[in-house]
Amino acid sequence: MKAVEKLMKVFVTTKLPSEGMKILSTSGVCEVSLWESDEALPREELLKGVQGAHGLLCLLSDKIDAEVLDAAGPNLKVISTFSVGYDHLALDEIKKRGIRIGYTPDVLNDATAELTVALLLATARRLPEAVEEVKTGGWCSWKPLWMCGYGLSASTVGVIGLGRIGMAIARRLMPFGVKRLLYSGRTVKADAAELNGEFVPLDTLLTESDFIVVSCSLTPETQGLCNKAFFSKMKNTAVFINSSRGAVVNQEDLYEALTNGRIAAAGLDVTTPEPLPTNHPLLMLKNCVVLPHIGSATSSTRGVMAALAARNLLGGLQGTEMPSELTF
C-alpha cells in the first residue's frame, strides 16, 4: 500500500476571499494555517505563523525580510503576495535562498484605473468638500463662484509611469475631452500612439499639465520623486493624483505646496504610513482628498487576485509553472 504523502504547510497572513481559499483547501497539496482576521497581522504572529512553512501567502503590508525568512527556515519554497507591488519583499535575501515569488499583475488594472479616475474627478470638482457643505448647512443660495473646480475638457493630462495601469487610466480619461496626453518614464510606450500620447521629459510634463497622475512603481529612483522641486514646477491650477505608492511622494512638501497655493489640489489613494494618522496635517486640508488604499477594491477583482495568488502558491509548492512569477 502506498504511503500517504504529508501535506505541505502553508501560512496565509489574512482572511482570503473565498475564491482563493477554495483553491487551496481542495488542492490536496497543502495544509493551510490562517491568520483569521481582517486586522493587520502583528509582527510576532507573522514570525510565529511562518515557522516551518513551505509556502507563504502575504499582503503588501507584511514586511518579508531576513528575520521572517530565518523564522520560516529551510522548508520555505515560495512566497505568493496578494498584490502587484513587491517593495515589501527583501528580494536579494529571497533570491539568495532560492525562494520563488508569485504576484498579481494585470488582474487589478481596470479596478485601479477606475478608482484613479474617480479620485481625480472627486478632487478636481471638490466633491468631498461639497458633500460636507450639504451636511453642515453651508449650502445656501446658488452662487456663480461657489464650489468651482477644474474640468478635464480641453485639458492636458500628464501620466508619470505609463505602464499597464497608467494606460488603463489614460484610456478612461481621454473621452472626457482631454486635449493632450503627456507621459514620462524610462522608455517610449508603443501603446501610447493610440491616444496620441507624447513622451516628454519630466520637467515638460510638470510645467504643461493641468492634471498629473502618478502611476509608477516604487523604486530607488522614484522614492521621494514628488518633492518640493517637483511641485514648484507645476501650474498653480494643477491637480495632483497619486494611486501608485505613498513613498513616491514627500508628504511634507506636498502639504506645503497645497497650503501655499503652489498647486490647486491633491488626491491620494496611497500614503506613508498606511493608515495615515487621523491627526495628520494633510487630512486637515479641504483641497486634499485621501482614500484608504482602495484602488483594487471591487469584490470581483479581489476574488480574481485571491485565485491567482493561490495558484501561484500551489505552483511554487509543487515546483511547477506559476501563472504570475516574479523573475529577477
Coordinates of C-alpha atoms in Angstrom, one line a residue:
M1 CA 0.0 0.0 0.0
K2 CA 1.4 3.4 -1.0
A3 CA 2.2 5.7 1.9
V4 CA 0.1 8.9 2.2
E5 CA 2.2 11.9 1.3
K6 CA 2.5 14.5 4.0
L7 CA 0.8 17.8 3.2
M8 CA 3.0 20.8 2.9
K9 CA 2.4 23.6 5.4
V10 CA 1.2 27.0 4.2
F11 CA 0.8 30.2 6.2
V12 CA -1.7 32.8 4.9
T13 CA -1.5 36.1 6.6
T14 CA -5.1 37.2 6.2
K15 CA -8.7 36.1 5.5
L16 CA -8.7 35.4 1.8
P17 CA -11.7 35.9 -0.5
S18 CA -13.4 32.5 -0.9
E19 CA -12.1 32.1 -4.5
G20 CA -8.6 31.7 -3.1
M21 CA -9.4 29.6 -0.1
K22 CA -11.3 27.1 -2.1
I23 CA -8.4 26.5 -4.4
L24 CA -6.0 25.9 -1.5
S25 CA -8.4 23.8 0.6
T26 CA -9.3 21.5 -2.3
S27 CA -5.8 21.1 -3.8
G28 CA -4.8 18.1 -1.7
V29 CA -1.3 19.6 -1.6
C30 CA -1.2 21.8 1.5
E31 CA -2.4 22.3 5.0
V32 CA -3.4 25.9 5.5
S33 CA -2.6 27.8 8.6
L34 CA -4.5 31.2 8.6
W35 CA -4.5 34.5 10.4
E36 CA -8.3 34.6 10.8
S37 CA -8.7 38.3 11.0
D38 CA -9.2 41.3 8.7
E39 CA -7.0 43.3 11.0
A40 CA -3.2 43.7 10.3
L41 CA -1.1 40.7 11.3
P42 CA 1.1 41.6 14.2
R43 CA 4.8 41.1 13.5
E44 CA 5.2 38.5 16.3
E45 CA 2.3 36.5 14.8
L46 CA 3.9 36.5 11.4
L47 CA 7.2 35.2 12.8
K48 CA 5.3 32.5 14.7
G49 CA 3.0 31.5 11.9
V50 CA 5.7 31.2 9.2
Q51 CA 7.8 28.7 11.3
G52 CA 8.3 25.5 9.3
A53 CA 6.1 26.7 6.4
H54 CA 6.7 25.5 2.8
G55 CA 4.7 28.4 1.4
L56 CA 3.7 31.9 2.5
L57 CA 0.8 33.9 1.1
C58 CA 1.2 37.5 2.3
L59 CA -0.1 41.1 1.8
L60 CA 1.6 44.3 0.8
S61 CA 1.5 45.3 4.4
D62 CA 3.6 42.3 5.5
K63 CA 7.3 43.1 5.5
I64 CA 9.1 39.9 4.4
D65 CA 12.7 40.3 5.4
A66 CA 15.6 38.2 6.5
E67 CA 14.1 37.9 10.0
V68 CA 10.9 36.3 8.6
L69 CA 12.9 34.1 6.2
D70 CA 15.0 32.9 9.1
A71 CA 11.9 32.2 11.2
A72 CA 10.4 30.2 8.3
G73 CA 13.5 28.0 8.0
P74 CA 14.8 26.0 5.1
N75 CA 11.5 24.5 4.1
L76 CA 10.2 27.7 2.5
K77 CA 9.8 27.2 -1.2
V78 CA 7.5 30.0 -2.3
I79 CA 6.2 33.4 -1.3
S80 CA 2.9 34.5 -3.0
T81 CA 2.0 38.1 -2.5
F82 CA -1.6 39.3 -2.8
S83 CA -0.5 42.4 -4.7
V84 CA 1.0 43.7 -7.9
G85 CA 3.7 45.6 -5.8
Y86 CA 6.6 43.8 -4.2
D87 CA 8.5 46.6 -2.4
H88 CA 7.7 44.8 0.9
L89 CA 9.8 41.8 -0.1
A90 CA 13.5 41.6 0.5
L91 CA 14.3 40.4 -3.0
D92 CA 18.0 39.9 -2.5
E93 CA 17.5 37.7 0.5
I94 CA 14.7 35.8 -1.1
K95 CA 16.8 35.2 -4.3
K96 CA 19.8 34.1 -2.3
R97 CA 17.7 31.4 -0.6
G98 CA 16.2 30.2 -3.9
I99 CA 12.7 31.0 -3.0
R100 CA 10.2 31.7 -5.8
I101 CA 7.8 34.7 -5.8
G102 CA 4.3 35.0 -7.2
Y103 CA 2.4 38.3 -7.5
T104 CA -0.8 39.5 -9.1
P105 CA -0.2 41.9 -12.0
D106 CA -2.8 42.8 -14.7
V107 CA -5.9 41.5 -12.9
L108 CA -6.3 44.8 -10.9
N109 CA -5.6 47.2 -13.8
D110 CA -9.2 48.1 -14.5
A111 CA -10.3 48.5 -10.9
T112 CA -7.3 50.6 -10.1
A113 CA -7.8 52.8 -13.2
E114 CA -11.5 53.3 -12.4
L115 CA -10.7 54.3 -8.8
T116 CA -7.9 56.7 -10.0
V117 CA -10.3 58.4 -12.4
A118 CA -13.0 58.7 -9.7
L119 CA -10.4 60.2 -7.3
L120 CA -9.3 62.7 -10.0
L121 CA -12.8 63.8 -10.6
A122 CA -13.7 64.0 -6.9
T123 CA -10.6 66.1 -6.2
A124 CA -10.9 68.4 -9.2
R125 CA -14.6 69.0 -8.7
R126 CA -14.3 69.2 -4.9
L127 CA -16.9 66.5 -4.3
P128 CA -16.0 65.6 -0.7
E129 CA -15.9 69.3 0.2
A130 CA -19.3 69.9 -1.5
V131 CA -20.9 66.9 0.3
E132 CA -19.7 68.3 3.6
E133 CA -21.2 71.7 2.8
V134 CA -24.6 70.0 2.2
K135 CA -24.4 68.1 5.5
T136 CA -23.3 71.1 7.6
G137 CA -25.6 73.8 6.2
G138 CA -23.0 75.5 4.1
W139 CA -25.3 75.1 1.0
C140 CA -27.4 78.3 0.8
S141 CA -28.3 80.0 -2.4
W142 CA -26.8 79.3 -5.8
K143 CA -23.7 81.4 -6.3
P144 CA -21.7 81.7 -9.6
L145 CA -18.3 81.2 -8.0
W146 CA -19.1 78.8 -5.2
M147 CA -17.6 75.3 -5.3
C148 CA -15.9 75.9 -8.6
G149 CA -13.3 73.3 -9.5
Y150 CA -11.4 72.2 -12.6
G151 CA -12.6 70.3 -15.6
L152 CA -10.9 67.8 -17.9
S153 CA -12.3 69.2 -21.2
A154 CA -9.6 70.7 -23.3
S155 CA -7.0 70.0 -20.6
T156 CA -3.5 68.5 -20.7
V157 CA -3.1 65.3 -18.6
G158 CA 0.4 64.1 -17.6
V159 CA 0.9 60.5 -16.5
I160 CA 4.1 59.5 -14.7
G161 CA 4.6 55.8 -15.4
L162 CA 2.5 54.8 -18.5
G163 CA 2.6 51.1 -17.8
R164 CA -0.4 48.7 -17.7
I165 CA -2.3 50.7 -15.1
G166 CA -1.2 54.0 -16.4
M167 CA -2.5 53.2 -19.9
A168 CA -5.8 51.9 -18.4
I169 CA -6.1 55.3 -16.6
A170 CA -5.3 57.3 -19.8
R171 CA -7.8 55.3 -21.9
R172 CA -10.6 56.2 -19.4
L173 CA -9.6 59.9 -19.2
M174 CA -9.4 60.7 -22.9
P175 CA -13.1 60.5 -23.6
F176 CA -13.7 63.4 -21.2
G177 CA -12.3 65.7 -23.9
V178 CA -8.6 65.8 -22.8
K179 CA -6.7 67.7 -25.4
R180 CA -3.2 66.4 -24.8
L181 CA -1.7 63.3 -23.1
L182 CA 1.8 63.6 -21.9
Y183 CA 3.8 60.9 -20.3
S184 CA 7.3 60.4 -18.8
G185 CA 9.2 57.3 -17.7
R186 CA 12.1 55.1 -18.7
T187 CA 11.0 54.4 -22.3
V188 CA 8.6 55.3 -25.1
K189 CA 5.5 53.2 -24.9
A190 CA 4.1 51.9 -28.3
D191 CA 0.6 51.7 -26.9
A192 CA 0.6 55.5 -26.3
A193 CA 0.3 56.1 -30.0
E194 CA -3.4 55.0 -29.9
L195 CA -4.1 58.0 -27.6
N196 CA -1.6 60.4 -29.4
G197 CA 0.4 60.3 -26.2
E198 CA 3.6 62.4 -26.2
F199 CA 6.7 61.1 -24.5
V200 CA 8.3 64.1 -22.8
P201 CA 10.9 64.9 -20.2
L202 CA 9.5 65.1 -16.6
D203 CA 10.0 68.9 -16.4
T204 CA 7.9 69.4 -19.5
L205 CA 5.2 67.2 -18.1
L206 CA 5.2 69.2 -14.9
T207 CA 5.1 72.6 -16.4
E208 CA 2.5 71.9 -19.1
S209 CA 0.0 69.5 -17.4
D210 CA -3.3 70.6 -15.8
F211 CA -3.7 67.2 -14.2
I212 CA -0.7 65.0 -13.1
V213 CA -1.3 61.3 -12.3
V214 CA 1.4 59.2 -10.7
S215 CA 1.2 55.6 -11.7
C216 CA 4.8 54.4 -11.5
S217 CA 6.5 51.6 -9.5
L218 CA 8.3 52.4 -6.3
T219 CA 12.0 52.1 -7.0
P220 CA 15.1 53.8 -5.6
E221 CA 14.7 56.3 -8.5
T222 CA 11.1 57.1 -7.8
Q223 CA 11.2 57.2 -4.0
G224 CA 10.5 60.8 -2.9
L225 CA 10.2 61.8 -6.6
C226 CA 7.3 64.2 -5.9
N227 CA 9.1 66.7 -3.7
K228 CA 9.4 70.5 -3.3
A229 CA 11.2 70.9 -6.6
F230 CA 8.7 68.7 -8.3
F231 CA 5.7 70.7 -7.0
S232 CA 7.4 74.1 -7.7
K233 CA 7.3 73.3 -11.5
M234 CA 3.6 72.6 -11.6
K235 CA 0.9 75.1 -12.6
N236 CA -0.7 76.7 -9.5
T237 CA -4.1 75.5 -11.0
A238 CA -2.9 71.9 -11.4
V239 CA -4.4 68.8 -9.7
F240 CA -2.0 66.1 -8.4
I241 CA -3.2 62.5 -8.1
N242 CA -1.2 59.5 -6.7
S243 CA -2.5 55.9 -6.8
S244 CA 0.9 54.2 -7.0
R245 CA 2.8 54.1 -3.8
G246 CA 2.9 56.5 -0.9
A247 CA 6.6 56.7 -0.7
V248 CA 6.8 58.3 -4.2
V249 CA 5.6 61.5 -2.5
N250 CA 7.3 63.7 0.1
Q251 CA 4.2 64.4 2.1
E252 CA 5.6 67.4 3.9
D253 CA 6.5 69.0 0.6
L254 CA 3.0 68.2 -0.7
Y255 CA 1.4 69.8 2.4
E256 CA 3.5 72.9 1.8
A257 CA 2.5 73.1 -1.8
L258 CA -1.2 72.7 -1.0
T259 CA -1.2 75.3 1.8
N260 CA 0.8 78.0 0.0
G261 CA -1.2 77.8 -3.3
R262 CA 1.7 76.3 -5.2
I263 CA -0.8 73.7 -6.6
A264 CA -4.6 73.6 -6.6
A265 CA -5.4 70.2 -5.1
A266 CA -4.3 66.7 -4.5
G267 CA -5.9 63.3 -4.4
L268 CA -4.2 60.3 -2.7
D269 CA -5.1 56.7 -2.6
V270 CA -1.8 55.8 -1.0
T271 CA 0.1 57.4 1.8
T272 CA 3.1 56.9 4.2
P273 CA 2.3 55.4 6.6
E274 CA -0.8 53.4 5.9
P275 CA -3.2 54.0 7.6
L276 CA -2.5 57.8 7.9
P277 CA -2.9 59.0 11.5
T278 CA -6.2 60.8 11.9
N279 CA -4.5 64.0 13.0
H280 CA -2.1 64.1 10.0
P281 CA -1.9 67.6 8.6
L282 CA -3.0 66.5 5.1
L283 CA -6.3 65.4 6.5
M284 CA -7.0 68.9 7.7
L285 CA -6.9 70.4 4.2
K286 CA -10.0 71.0 2.1
N287 CA -8.0 70.7 -1.1
C288 CA -6.6 67.2 -0.3
V289 CA -8.7 64.1 -0.8
V290 CA -7.3 61.0 0.9
L291 CA -8.6 57.5 0.3
P292 CA -7.6 54.3 2.3
H293 CA -5.7 52.5 -0.5
I294 CA -8.8 51.1 -2.2
G295 CA -7.5 51.0 -5.8
S296 CA -8.3 47.3 -6.4
A297 CA -11.3 47.2 -4.0
T298 CA -14.0 45.6 -6.1
S299 CA -15.4 42.3 -5.0
S300 CA -14.7 40.6 -8.4
T301 CA -11.1 42.0 -8.6
R302 CA -10.2 40.8 -5.1
G303 CA -11.7 37.4 -5.9
V304 CA -9.6 37.1 -9.0
M305 CA -6.5 38.3 -7.1
A306 CA -7.1 35.7 -4.4
A307 CA -7.4 32.9 -7.0
L308 CA -4.2 34.0 -8.8
A309 CA -2.3 34.2 -5.5
A310 CA -3.5 30.7 -4.6
R311 CA -2.4 29.2 -7.9
N312 CA 0.9 30.9 -7.7
L313 CA 1.4 29.4 -4.3
L314 CA 0.5 25.9 -5.4
G315 CA 2.8 26.1 -8.4
G316 CA 5.7 27.1 -6.2
L317 CA 5.0 24.3 -3.7
Q318 CA 4.9 21.7 -6.4
G319 CA 7.8 23.0 -8.5
T320 CA 5.6 23.6 -11.5
E321 CA 4.8 26.7 -13.5
M322 CA 3.3 29.7 -11.6
P323 CA 0.7 31.8 -13.5
S324 CA 2.5 35.0 -12.5
E325 CA 6.0 34.5 -11.3
L326 CA 8.3 37.4 -10.5
T327 CA 11.6 36.9 -12.2
F328 CA 14.6 38.9 -11.1

